[in-house]
């Protein structure tokens, strides 16, 4: 269903472009652009929703960029969510970003809540919203960085159940 006068659906089944979004859906099934925002795109996959202004989902299943995720992208994966500006998830399962200018590169159940934070792979890792700018977790499992409002550039590399907490 194309409810927009500036959008288009191509080679897709049961997909929707919401009113005034100027979105595009290419391929896949049950993909949605909007509501809210404009110029979104979903380019393959199933049950993906792109809502933020200039946001896109390139493949996968059940991925979402929310209406607050302007200029953000999910490249692939399943059940990933971005809910802030200029962020990217490049695959994986059940990963989420709620901060601006953040990155998650694969893995599963990783949560990045810190501006300029980056996570690459791993499982069940968390960078908290008060972790300090540009904190990083690479690989490992059950790691976390939080409560470090005075610190910056914190990092955990390929570890198990490690934590960085505190004010410095």
XYZ file of C-alpha atoms in Angstrom:
168
model
C 0.000 0.000 0.000
C 1.463 3.345 -1.027
C -0.164 6.135 1.012
C 2.343 8.777 -0.071
C 2.334 10.839 -3.252
C 6.168 10.782 -3.370
C 7.033 7.205 -2.454
C 7.254 3.886 -4.234
C 7.036 0.149 -3.624
C 8.934 -2.168 -5.976
C 8.899 -5.986 -6.052
C 7.555 -6.281 -2.512
C 4.640 -8.131 -0.949
C 2.308 -6.630 1.689
C 4.505 -3.569 2.335
C 3.329 -0.060 3.308
C 4.532 3.480 2.759
C 2.738 5.737 5.226
C 1.254 9.103 4.353
C 3.658 11.953 3.512
C 6.824 9.951 4.145
C 8.206 9.867 0.578
C 9.591 6.454 1.433
C 10.695 3.583 -0.763
C 10.412 -0.183 -0.289
C 12.375 -2.420 -2.658
C 11.866 -6.146 -2.304
C 10.930 -8.204 0.689
C 7.652 -8.624 2.498
C 5.649 -6.686 5.107
C 8.133 -3.802 5.246
C 7.019 -0.303 6.325
C 8.227 3.291 6.050
C 6.840 5.775 8.590
C 4.706 6.881 10.199
C 6.531 10.096 10.859
C 9.679 11.365 9.249
C 10.309 11.277 5.520
C 12.695 9.893 2.910
C 13.081 6.487 4.554
C 13.892 3.265 2.769
C 13.668 -0.484 3.302
C 15.599 -2.388 0.662
C 15.040 -6.088 1.429
C 13.985 -8.423 4.165
C 10.790 -8.970 6.082
C 8.800 -7.032 8.678
C 11.277 -4.128 8.870
C 10.192 -0.563 9.766
C 12.124 2.613 8.873
C 10.698 5.722 10.584
C 13.439 8.319 11.122
C 14.148 11.081 8.615
C 16.600 9.769 5.984
C 16.852 6.406 7.756
C 17.234 3.030 6.039
C 17.170 -0.707 6.582
C 19.055 -2.741 3.999
C 18.176 -6.343 4.904
C 17.061 -8.635 7.671
C 13.933 -9.321 9.689
C 12.048 -7.320 12.352
C 14.554 -4.442 12.373
C 13.437 -0.898 13.240
C 14.684 2.666 13.088
C 12.261 4.672 15.243
C 10.953 8.152 14.465
C 13.812 9.590 16.584
C 16.474 7.751 14.524
C 17.136 10.407 11.892
C 19.975 9.632 9.451
C 20.472 6.146 10.927
C 20.801 2.726 9.276
C 20.532 -0.982 9.981
C 22.532 -2.942 7.426
C 21.346 -6.494 8.251
C 20.348 -8.798 11.063
C 17.269 -9.578 13.089
C 15.295 -7.706 15.755
C 17.730 -4.764 15.931
C 16.538 -1.275 16.972
C 17.953 2.254 16.655
C 16.198 5.095 18.485
C 18.538 8.087 18.054
C 20.281 10.120 15.348
C 23.191 9.199 13.078
C 23.748 5.685 14.378
C 24.435 2.337 12.649
C 23.866 -1.331 13.409
C 25.789 -3.533 10.979
C 24.178 -6.893 11.654
C 23.594 -9.264 14.506
C 20.522 -10.130 16.552
C 18.586 -8.171 19.192
C 21.072 -5.289 19.348
C 19.937 -1.776 20.265
C 21.216 1.803 20.152
C 19.532 4.650 22.019
C 22.253 7.304 21.716
C 23.410 9.587 18.921
C 26.385 8.814 16.692
C 26.808 5.279 18.030
C 27.725 1.950 16.404
C 27.063 -1.749 16.958
C 28.830 -4.120 14.563
C 27.178 -7.495 14.988
C 26.874 -9.768 17.952
C 23.725 -10.457 19.927
C 21.854 -8.680 22.732
C 24.298 -5.764 22.818
C 23.054 -2.369 24.036
C 24.814 0.910 23.269
C 23.403 3.929 25.117
C 26.419 6.259 24.897
C 27.094 9.036 22.385
C 30.048 8.125 20.144
C 30.135 4.649 21.733
C 31.103 1.595 19.693
C 30.546 -2.129 20.120
C 31.888 -4.832 17.825
C 30.569 -8.349 18.228
C 30.102 -10.123 21.494
C 27.038 -11.047 23.472
C 25.007 -9.295 26.133
C 27.377 -6.331 26.439
C 26.163 -2.885 27.606
C 27.526 0.630 27.327
C 25.397 2.776 29.639
C 24.229 6.326 28.957
C 26.621 7.603 31.624
C 29.640 5.577 30.495
C 31.701 8.488 29.199
C 31.949 9.591 25.581
C 33.526 7.260 23.034
C 33.485 4.153 25.216
C 34.107 0.855 23.397
C 33.459 -2.852 23.922
C 34.975 -5.272 21.418
C 33.919 -8.900 21.674
C 33.398 -10.883 24.810
C 30.283 -11.505 26.830
C 28.377 -9.919 29.722
C 30.624 -6.844 29.845
C 29.553 -3.345 30.824
C 30.715 0.242 31.063
C 28.636 2.592 33.239
C 28.630 5.221 35.982
C 31.729 6.889 34.624
C 30.539 10.447 34.069
C 33.991 11.972 34.605
C 35.799 9.502 32.358
C 36.030 9.196 28.597
C 37.397 6.713 26.098
C 36.813 3.637 28.261
C 37.323 0.218 26.654
C 36.870 -3.505 27.272
C 38.390 -5.943 24.768
C 37.389 -9.597 24.384
C 36.597 -10.248 28.010
C 34.001 -12.121 30.052
C 31.892 -10.406 32.712
C 34.158 -7.361 33.062
C 32.860 -3.993 34.291
C 34.122 -0.424 34.242
C 32.242 1.590 36.853
C 32.992 4.638 38.934
C 33.538 8.323 38.459
C 37.105 8.354 37.160
